[in-house]
Amino acid sequence: MTTSTPTTSTTPTTLMVVESMARAGKDVLLIELRAANLDTDGSGATLPEWTAGSHVDIHLGPVLRQYSLIGDPSAEGSRDRWHIAVRRDDIGRGGSKVIHEQLRVGHTLEVTGPRNNFPLAEPSDTENPGRTILLAGGIGITPLLSMAEAQTAVDLPVRFHCYSSNQTTMPMSGWMEGKVWEEDVVKHFSERGDSLRTASMLPEACLPGDHLYICGPAGFIDRAVAIAEADGWPTAAVHVERFALSEPVDLTGDSFTVTAASTGDTMTVGENQTIAEVLLEHGYPVELSCEMGICGSCLTGVVAGTPEHRDESQSPVEHASNSRINVCCSRSKTPSLTLEV
């Protein structure tokens, strides 16, 4: 991840304290964060409300890293304490190493969010809402845990399929123990030959009203989406959140103009510039986090023109609507775009 340019953010930033840290699987830390203004008697908490699938931005020096919130968003205490899980990745972008090697109980962090680009879909038929099918690959389990909690809390059916090499490497196994929905969890271990890479179909067939939620490594997601398509899952019923790009995104392209709907100002986006860079240069606030098109922080409304979508935070249906654009990476198919800034 590149260092984010300072912006005027509309998403709240909260000062939080590391309350506890515990192992939650091989190379995985479960971290409890509490509001810095939480009194000893439990009063004074000011954390924003959040919904299943939400993530927060953790400020680690000059850069940000995104981590999913874990737990039941409606549970008591969800407004004064949050939980995240971080897997150490020695060949990643460095954020997880900082957390594993330097973060300690008592440290104070700035946390921005929450924001949700991976929400649960509203049932199309409230009398027959269908099932929530969750497919997790490794640490991709984290956003799906809150989905299992939220759906179970309102008596909606869940099936939770977790994929890992073996029991030792499966994150958050202890967290799932004793949950009301534990009996709906199916664990798949590749060392036993139960791998999505070699599967010819998904573990659940698509029934009317079902929605499928997938999170994990890029290869896991790509394989799951391909099988879902072959199995006849409707595109609108398949939801994905990525922690990394399937392949590097090209930020360059032909120049075009962007017009700010609020002022009428027209700005040129050069061949080697991003829309976000140009907006910031002209004083328009943009929220930046991943700067790769996966977190959705910079999604901006489109008033006119047709975006050339290069992000992986929006679904194919959202791309087809052309109603929003990730200004950190996407460009324009038309000579100009008018944006809601």
mmCIF file with all atom_site columns, C-alpha atoms in Angstrom, residues 66-231:
data_model
loop_
_atom_site.group_PDB
_atom_site.id
_atom_site.type_symbol
_atom_site.label_atom_id
_atom_site.label_alt_id
_atom_site.label_comp_id
_atom_site.label_asym_id
_atom_site.label_entity_id
_atom_site.label_seq_id
_atom_site.pdbx_PDB_ins_code
_atom_site.Cartn_x
_atom_site.Cartn_y
_atom_site.Cartn_z
_atom_site.occupancy
_atom_site.B_iso_or_equiv
_atom_site.pdbx_formal_charge
_atom_site.auth_seq_id
_atom_site.auth_comp_id
_atom_site.auth_asym_id
_atom_site.auth_atom_id
_atom_site.pdbx_PDB_model_num
ATOM 1   C CA . GLN A 1 66  ? -8.042  -2.367  6.719   1.00 0.00 ? 66  GLN A CA 1
ATOM 2   C CA . TYR A 1 67  ? -9.351  -5.053  9.073   1.00 0.00 ? 67  TYR A CA 1
ATOM 3   C CA . SER A 1 68  ? -12.841 -6.511  9.390   1.00 0.00 ? 68  SER A CA 1
ATOM 4   C CA . LEU A 1 69  ? -14.795 -6.094  12.605  1.00 0.00 ? 69  LEU A CA 1
ATOM 5   C CA . ILE A 1 70  ? -15.595 -9.373  14.315  1.00 0.00 ? 70  ILE A CA 1
ATOM 6   C CA . GLY A 1 71  ? -18.596 -10.182 16.477  1.00 0.00 ? 71  GLY A CA 1
ATOM 7   C CA . ASP A 1 72  ? -22.281 -9.391  16.735  1.00 0.00 ? 72  ASP A CA 1
ATOM 8   C CA . PRO A 1 73  ? -22.959 -5.754  15.757  1.00 0.00 ? 73  PRO A CA 1
ATOM 9   C CA . SER A 1 74  ? -26.101 -5.729  17.903  1.00 0.00 ? 74  SER A CA 1
ATOM 10  C CA . ALA A 1 75  ? -24.543 -7.263  21.010  1.00 0.00 ? 75  ALA A CA 1
ATOM 11  C CA . GLU A 1 76  ? -24.092 -5.403  24.249  1.00 0.00 ? 76  GLU A CA 1
ATOM 12  C CA . GLY A 1 77  ? -20.638 -3.852  24.269  1.00 0.00 ? 77  GLY A CA 1
ATOM 13  C CA . SER A 1 78  ? -20.393 -3.411  20.498  1.00 0.00 ? 78  SER A CA 1
ATOM 14  C CA . ARG A 1 79  ? -20.368 0.363   21.038  1.00 0.00 ? 79  ARG A CA 1
ATOM 15  C CA . ASP A 1 80  ? -17.445 0.370   23.486  1.00 0.00 ? 80  ASP A CA 1
ATOM 16  C CA . ARG A 1 81  ? -15.196 -2.464  22.241  1.00 0.00 ? 81  ARG A CA 1
ATOM 17  C CA . TRP A 1 82  ? -14.282 -3.794  18.821  1.00 0.00 ? 82  TRP A CA 1
ATOM 18  C CA . HIS A 1 83  ? -12.383 -6.933  17.788  1.00 0.00 ? 83  HIS A CA 1
ATOM 19  C CA . ILE A 1 84  ? -10.170 -7.511  14.761  1.00 0.00 ? 84  ILE A CA 1
ATOM 20  C CA . ALA A 1 85  ? -7.957  -10.438 13.738  1.00 0.00 ? 85  ALA A CA 1
ATOM 21  C CA . VAL A 1 86  ? -4.625  -9.979  11.962  1.00 0.00 ? 86  VAL A CA 1
ATOM 22  C CA . ARG A 1 87  ? -2.683  -12.738 10.232  1.00 0.00 ? 87  ARG A CA 1
ATOM 23  C CA . ARG A 1 88  ? 1.049   -12.184 9.955   1.00 0.00 ? 88  ARG A CA 1
ATOM 24  C CA . ASP A 1 89  ? 2.168   -12.050 6.329   1.00 0.00 ? 89  ASP A CA 1
ATOM 25  C CA . ASP A 1 90  ? 5.933   -11.763 5.942   1.00 0.00 ? 90  ASP A CA 1
ATOM 26  C CA . ILE A 1 91  ? 5.690   -11.173 2.178   1.00 0.00 ? 91  ILE A CA 1
ATOM 27  C CA . GLY A 1 92  ? 2.822   -8.702  2.409   1.00 0.00 ? 92  GLY A CA 1
ATOM 28  C CA . ARG A 1 93  ? 2.866   -4.924  2.613   1.00 0.00 ? 93  ARG A CA 1
ATOM 29  C CA . GLY A 1 94  ? 4.269   -4.776  6.143   1.00 0.00 ? 94  GLY A CA 1
ATOM 30  C CA . GLY A 1 95  ? 1.264   -3.761  8.210   1.00 0.00 ? 95  GLY A CA 1
ATOM 31  C CA . SER A 1 96  ? 0.740   -7.178  9.767   1.00 0.00 ? 96  SER A CA 1
ATOM 32  C CA . LYS A 1 97  ? 4.423   -7.387  10.776  1.00 0.00 ? 97  LYS A CA 1
ATOM 33  C CA . VAL A 1 98  ? 4.155   -4.054  12.564  1.00 0.00 ? 98  VAL A CA 1
ATOM 34  C CA . ILE A 1 99  ? 1.100   -5.260  14.458  1.00 0.00 ? 99  ILE A CA 1
ATOM 35  C CA . HIS A 1 100 ? 2.610   -8.633  15.391  1.00 0.00 ? 100 HIS A CA 1
ATOM 36  C CA . GLU A 1 101 ? 6.047   -7.311  16.325  1.00 0.00 ? 101 GLU A CA 1
ATOM 37  C CA . GLN A 1 102 ? 5.354   -3.873  17.790  1.00 0.00 ? 102 GLN A CA 1
ATOM 38  C CA . LEU A 1 103 ? 1.738   -3.546  18.931  1.00 0.00 ? 103 LEU A CA 1
ATOM 39  C CA . ARG A 1 104 ? 1.186   -4.258  22.618  1.00 0.00 ? 104 ARG A CA 1
ATOM 40  C CA . VAL A 1 105 ? -1.604  -4.084  25.185  1.00 0.00 ? 105 VAL A CA 1
ATOM 41  C CA . GLY A 1 106 ? -2.039  -0.479  26.323  1.00 0.00 ? 106 GLY A CA 1
ATOM 42  C CA . HIS A 1 107 ? -0.943  1.080   23.048  1.00 0.00 ? 107 HIS A CA 1
ATOM 43  C CA . THR A 1 108 ? -3.206  3.774   21.594  1.00 0.00 ? 108 THR A CA 1
ATOM 44  C CA . LEU A 1 109 ? -4.319  3.727   17.978  1.00 0.00 ? 109 LEU A CA 1
ATOM 45  C CA . GLU A 1 110 ? -6.309  5.947   15.679  1.00 0.00 ? 110 GLU A CA 1
ATOM 46  C CA . VAL A 1 111 ? -9.093  3.953   14.037  1.00 0.00 ? 111 VAL A CA 1
ATOM 47  C CA . THR A 1 112 ? -11.161 5.306   11.158  1.00 0.00 ? 112 THR A CA 1
ATOM 48  C CA . GLY A 1 113 ? -14.542 3.868   10.328  1.00 0.00 ? 113 GLY A CA 1
ATOM 49  C CA . PRO A 1 114 ? -16.443 1.732   10.237  1.00 0.00 ? 114 PRO A CA 1
ATOM 50  C CA . ARG A 1 115 ? -17.428 1.546   6.602   1.00 0.00 ? 115 ARG A CA 1
ATOM 51  C CA . ASN A 1 116 ? -19.152 -1.350  4.877   1.00 0.00 ? 116 ASN A CA 1
ATOM 52  C CA . ASN A 1 117 ? -18.543 -2.362  1.268   1.00 0.00 ? 117 ASN A CA 1
ATOM 53  C CA . PHE A 1 118 ? -19.575 -5.963  1.939   1.00 0.00 ? 118 PHE A CA 1
ATOM 54  C CA . PRO A 1 119 ? -23.074 -5.680  3.429   1.00 0.00 ? 119 PRO A CA 1
ATOM 55  C CA . LEU A 1 120 ? -25.649 -8.389  3.847   1.00 0.00 ? 120 LEU A CA 1
ATOM 56  C CA . ALA A 1 121 ? -28.327 -8.271  1.164   1.00 0.00 ? 121 ALA A CA 1
ATOM 57  C CA . GLU A 1 122 ? -31.913 -7.577  2.127   1.00 0.00 ? 122 GLU A CA 1
ATOM 58  C CA . PRO A 1 123 ? -34.129 -10.665 1.568   1.00 0.00 ? 123 PRO A CA 1
ATOM 59  C CA . SER A 1 124 ? -36.294 -10.290 -1.524  1.00 0.00 ? 124 SER A CA 1
ATOM 60  C CA . ASP A 1 125 ? -38.983 -12.418 0.131   1.00 0.00 ? 125 ASP A CA 1
ATOM 61  C CA . THR A 1 126 ? -39.342 -11.831 3.862   1.00 0.00 ? 126 THR A CA 1
ATOM 62  C CA . GLU A 1 127 ? -41.510 -14.924 4.299   1.00 0.00 ? 127 GLU A CA 1
ATOM 63  C CA . ASN A 1 128 ? -38.989 -17.162 2.507   1.00 0.00 ? 128 ASN A CA 1
ATOM 64  C CA . PRO A 1 129 ? -35.705 -15.251 2.874   1.00 0.00 ? 129 PRO A CA 1
ATOM 65  C CA . GLY A 1 130 ? -33.395 -18.014 1.687   1.00 0.00 ? 130 GLY A CA 1
ATOM 66  C CA . ARG A 1 131 ? -30.090 -18.984 3.233   1.00 0.00 ? 131 ARG A CA 1
ATOM 67  C CA . THR A 1 132 ? -26.884 -17.057 3.847   1.00 0.00 ? 132 THR A CA 1
ATOM 68  C CA . ILE A 1 133 ? -24.065 -19.224 2.473   1.00 0.00 ? 133 ILE A CA 1
ATOM 69  C CA . LEU A 1 134 ? -20.620 -18.180 3.720   1.00 0.00 ? 134 LEU A CA 1
ATOM 70  C CA . LEU A 1 135 ? -17.392 -19.370 2.053   1.00 0.00 ? 135 LEU A CA 1
ATOM 71  C CA . ALA A 1 136 ? -14.189 -18.463 3.895   1.00 0.00 ? 136 ALA A CA 1
ATOM 72  C CA . GLY A 1 137 ? -10.637 -19.110 2.770   1.00 0.00 ? 137 GLY A CA 1
ATOM 73  C CA . GLY A 1 138 ? -8.122  -18.737 5.603   1.00 0.00 ? 138 GLY A CA 1
ATOM 74  C CA . ILE A 1 139 ? -8.147  -15.288 7.227   1.00 0.00 ? 139 ILE A CA 1
ATOM 75  C CA . GLY A 1 140 ? -11.016 -14.407 4.874   1.00 0.00 ? 140 GLY A CA 1
ATOM 76  C CA . ILE A 1 141 ? -13.185 -15.807 7.633   1.00 0.00 ? 141 ILE A CA 1
ATOM 77  C CA . THR A 1 142 ? -13.103 -12.498 9.522   1.00 0.00 ? 142 THR A CA 1
ATOM 78  C CA . PRO A 1 143 ? -15.910 -10.495 7.828   1.00 0.00 ? 143 PRO A CA 1
ATOM 79  C CA . LEU A 1 144 ? -18.061 -13.602 7.572   1.00 0.00 ? 144 LEU A CA 1
ATOM 80  C CA . LEU A 1 145 ? -18.057 -14.164 11.338  1.00 0.00 ? 145 LEU A CA 1
ATOM 81  C CA . SER A 1 146 ? -20.115 -11.038 11.919  1.00 0.00 ? 146 SER A CA 1
ATOM 82  C CA . MET A 1 147 ? -22.505 -12.143 9.162   1.00 0.00 ? 147 MET A CA 1
ATOM 83  C CA . ALA A 1 148 ? -23.117 -15.462 10.904  1.00 0.00 ? 148 ALA A CA 1
ATOM 84  C CA . GLU A 1 149 ? -23.763 -13.592 14.155  1.00 0.00 ? 149 GLU A CA 1
ATOM 85  C CA . ALA A 1 150 ? -26.103 -11.029 12.577  1.00 0.00 ? 150 ALA A CA 1
ATOM 86  C CA . GLN A 1 151 ? -28.208 -13.498 10.602  1.00 0.00 ? 151 GLN A CA 1
ATOM 87  C CA . THR A 1 152 ? -28.542 -15.909 13.497  1.00 0.00 ? 152 THR A CA 1
ATOM 88  C CA . ALA A 1 153 ? -29.619 -13.053 15.765  1.00 0.00 ? 153 ALA A CA 1
ATOM 89  C CA . VAL A 1 154 ? -32.681 -12.493 13.550  1.00 0.00 ? 154 VAL A CA 1
ATOM 90  C CA . ASP A 1 155 ? -33.339 -16.230 13.003  1.00 0.00 ? 155 ASP A CA 1
ATOM 91  C CA . LEU A 1 156 ? -32.188 -16.344 9.388   1.00 0.00 ? 156 LEU A CA 1
ATOM 92  C CA . PRO A 1 157 ? -30.595 -19.613 8.177   1.00 0.00 ? 157 PRO A CA 1
ATOM 93  C CA . VAL A 1 158 ? -26.811 -19.738 7.758   1.00 0.00 ? 158 VAL A CA 1
ATOM 94  C CA . ARG A 1 159 ? -24.397 -22.285 6.323   1.00 0.00 ? 159 ARG A CA 1
ATOM 95  C CA . PHE A 1 160 ? -20.742 -21.485 7.003   1.00 0.00 ? 160 PHE A CA 1
ATOM 96  C CA . HIS A 1 161 ? -17.997 -23.280 5.042   1.00 0.00 ? 161 HIS A CA 1
ATOM 97  C CA . CYS A 1 162 ? -14.422 -22.646 6.211   1.00 0.00 ? 162 CYS A CA 1
ATOM 98  C CA . TYR A 1 163 ? -11.413 -23.753 4.142   1.00 0.00 ? 163 TYR A CA 1
ATOM 99  C CA . SER A 1 164 ? -7.877  -24.198 5.442   1.00 0.00 ? 164 SER A CA 1
ATOM 100 C CA . SER A 1 165 ? -4.903  -26.520 5.137   1.00 0.00 ? 165 SER A CA 1
ATOM 101 C CA . ASN A 1 166 ? -5.692  -28.216 8.443   1.00 0.00 ? 166 ASN A CA 1
ATOM 102 C CA . GLN A 1 167 ? -7.198  -27.595 11.861  1.00 0.00 ? 167 GLN A CA 1
ATOM 103 C CA . THR A 1 168 ? -4.030  -25.911 13.144  1.00 0.00 ? 168 THR A CA 1
ATOM 104 C CA . THR A 1 169 ? -3.971  -23.311 10.382  1.00 0.00 ? 169 THR A CA 1
ATOM 105 C CA . MET A 1 170 ? -7.683  -22.475 10.520  1.00 0.00 ? 170 MET A CA 1
ATOM 106 C CA . PRO A 1 171 ? -8.119  -19.015 12.064  1.00 0.00 ? 171 PRO A CA 1
ATOM 107 C CA . MET A 1 172 ? -10.702 -18.227 14.728  1.00 0.00 ? 172 MET A CA 1
ATOM 108 C CA . SER A 1 173 ? -11.664 -21.830 15.532  1.00 0.00 ? 173 SER A CA 1
ATOM 109 C CA . GLY A 1 174 ? -11.814 -20.989 19.227  1.00 0.00 ? 174 GLY A CA 1
ATOM 110 C CA . TRP A 1 175 ? -14.019 -17.976 18.560  1.00 0.00 ? 175 TRP A CA 1
ATOM 111 C CA . MET A 1 176 ? -16.597 -20.198 16.848  1.00 0.00 ? 176 MET A CA 1
ATOM 112 C CA . GLU A 1 177 ? -16.815 -22.675 19.700  1.00 0.00 ? 177 GLU A CA 1
ATOM 113 C CA . GLY A 1 178 ? -20.053 -22.412 21.642  1.00 0.00 ? 178 GLY A CA 1
ATOM 114 C CA . LYS A 1 179 ? -21.734 -20.103 19.146  1.00 0.00 ? 179 LYS A CA 1
ATOM 115 C CA . VAL A 1 180 ? -25.404 -20.709 18.439  1.00 0.00 ? 180 VAL A CA 1
ATOM 116 C CA . TRP A 1 181 ? -24.482 -21.200 14.799  1.00 0.00 ? 181 TRP A CA 1
ATOM 117 C CA . GLU A 1 182 ? -21.524 -23.554 15.448  1.00 0.00 ? 182 GLU A CA 1
ATOM 118 C CA . GLU A 1 183 ? -23.545 -26.531 14.214  1.00 0.00 ? 183 GLU A CA 1
ATOM 119 C CA . ASP A 1 184 ? -23.897 -24.778 10.848  1.00 0.00 ? 184 ASP A CA 1
ATOM 120 C CA . VAL A 1 185 ? -20.113 -24.579 10.383  1.00 0.00 ? 185 VAL A CA 1
ATOM 121 C CA . VAL A 1 186 ? -18.439 -27.060 8.020   1.00 0.00 ? 186 VAL A CA 1
ATOM 122 C CA . LYS A 1 187 ? -14.637 -27.192 8.046   1.00 0.00 ? 187 LYS A CA 1
ATOM 123 C CA . HIS A 1 188 ? -12.789 -28.202 4.888   1.00 0.00 ? 188 HIS A CA 1
ATOM 124 C CA . PHE A 1 189 ? -9.117  -29.250 5.115   1.00 0.00 ? 189 PHE A CA 1
ATOM 125 C CA . SER A 1 190 ? -6.992  -29.519 1.969   1.00 0.00 ? 190 SER A CA 1
ATOM 126 C CA . GLU A 1 191 ? -4.624  -32.007 3.629   1.00 0.00 ? 191 GLU A CA 1
ATOM 127 C CA . ARG A 1 192 ? -7.615  -34.385 3.645   1.00 0.00 ? 192 ARG A CA 1
ATOM 128 C CA . GLY A 1 193 ? -8.322  -33.711 -0.020  1.00 0.00 ? 193 GLY A CA 1
ATOM 129 C CA . ASP A 1 194 ? -11.185 -31.324 0.687   1.00 0.00 ? 194 ASP A CA 1
ATOM 130 C CA . SER A 1 195 ? -10.110 -28.245 -1.241  1.00 0.00 ? 195 SER A CA 1
ATOM 131 C CA . LEU A 1 196 ? -11.996 -25.731 -3.336  1.00 0.00 ? 196 LEU A CA 1
ATOM 132 C CA . ARG A 1 197 ? -9.135  -25.858 -5.857  1.00 0.00 ? 197 ARG A CA 1
ATOM 133 C CA . THR A 1 198 ? -10.085 -29.416 -6.805  1.00 0.00 ? 198 THR A CA 1
ATOM 134 C CA . ALA A 1 199 ? -13.839 -29.163 -6.248  1.00 0.00 ? 199 ALA A CA 1
ATOM 135 C CA . SER A 1 200 ? -16.184 -29.441 -9.225  1.00 0.00 ? 200 SER A CA 1
ATOM 136 C CA . MET A 1 201 ? -19.069 -27.744 -7.424  1.00 0.00 ? 201 MET A CA 1
ATOM 137 C CA . LEU A 1 202 ? -19.740 -25.591 -4.380  1.00 0.00 ? 202 LEU A CA 1
ATOM 138 C CA . PRO A 1 203 ? -20.667 -27.288 -1.096  1.00 0.00 ? 203 PRO A CA 1
ATOM 139 C CA . GLU A 1 204 ? -24.174 -25.792 -1.316  1.00 0.00 ? 204 GLU A CA 1
ATOM 140 C CA . ALA A 1 205 ? -26.478 -25.719 -4.318  1.00 0.00 ? 205 ALA A CA 1
ATOM 141 C CA . CYS A 1 206 ? -28.294 -22.466 -4.983  1.00 0.00 ? 206 CYS A CA 1
ATOM 142 C CA . LEU A 1 207 ? -31.874 -22.449 -3.717  1.00 0.00 ? 207 LEU A CA 1
ATOM 143 C CA . PRO A 1 208 ? -34.392 -19.631 -4.285  1.00 0.00 ? 208 PRO A CA 1
ATOM 144 C CA . GLY A 1 209 ? -33.520 -16.606 -2.171  1.00 0.00 ? 209 GLY A CA 1
ATOM 145 C CA . ASP A 1 210 ? -30.026 -17.788 -1.246  1.00 0.00 ? 210 ASP A CA 1
ATOM 146 C CA . HIS A 1 211 ? -27.085 -15.379 -1.136  1.00 0.00 ? 211 HIS A CA 1
ATOM 147 C CA . LEU A 1 212 ? -23.435 -16.411 -1.323  1.00 0.00 ? 212 LEU A CA 1
ATOM 148 C CA . TYR A 1 213 ? -20.673 -14.436 0.439   1.00 0.00 ? 213 TYR A CA 1
ATOM 149 C CA . ILE A 1 214 ? -17.022 -15.197 -0.358  1.00 0.00 ? 214 ILE A CA 1
ATOM 150 C CA . CYS A 1 215 ? -13.819 -13.901 1.204   1.00 0.00 ? 215 CYS A CA 1
ATOM 151 C CA . GLY A 1 216 ? -10.249 -15.180 1.152   1.00 0.00 ? 216 GLY A CA 1
ATOM 152 C CA . PRO A 1 217 ? -7.106  -15.142 -0.987  1.00 0.00 ? 217 PRO A CA 1
ATOM 153 C CA . ALA A 1 218 ? -7.493  -13.973 -4.577  1.00 0.00 ? 218 ALA A CA 1
ATOM 154 C CA . GLY A 1 219 ? -7.154  -17.489 -6.003  1.00 0.00 ? 219 GLY A CA 1
ATOM 155 C CA . PHE A 1 220 ? -9.756  -18.842 -3.595  1.00 0.00 ? 220 PHE A CA 1
ATOM 156 C CA . ILE A 1 221 ? -12.223 -16.109 -4.526  1.00 0.00 ? 221 ILE A CA 1
ATOM 157 C CA . ASP A 1 222 ? -11.652 -16.472 -8.267  1.00 0.00 ? 222 ASP A CA 1
ATOM 158 C CA . ARG A 1 223 ? -12.172 -20.225 -8.061  1.00 0.00 ? 223 ARG A CA 1
ATOM 159 C CA . ALA A 1 224 ? -15.318 -19.901 -5.926  1.00 0.00 ? 224 ALA A CA 1
ATOM 160 C CA . VAL A 1 225 ? -16.829 -17.301 -8.251  1.00 0.00 ? 225 VAL A CA 1
ATOM 161 C CA . ALA A 1 226 ? -16.082 -19.456 -11.316 1.00 0.00 ? 226 ALA A CA 1
ATOM 162 C CA . ILE A 1 227 ? -17.689 -22.515 -9.744  1.00 0.00 ? 227 ILE A CA 1
ATOM 163 C CA . ALA A 1 228 ? -20.676 -20.459 -8.588  1.00 0.00 ? 228 ALA A CA 1
ATOM 164 C CA . GLU A 1 229 ? -21.226 -19.254 -12.140 1.00 0.00 ? 229 GLU A CA 1
ATOM 165 C CA . ALA A 1 230 ? -20.993 -22.829 -13.446 1.00 0.00 ? 230 ALA A CA 1
ATOM 166 C CA . ASP A 1 231 ? -23.401 -23.978 -10.722 1.00 0.00 ? 231 ASP A CA 1
#
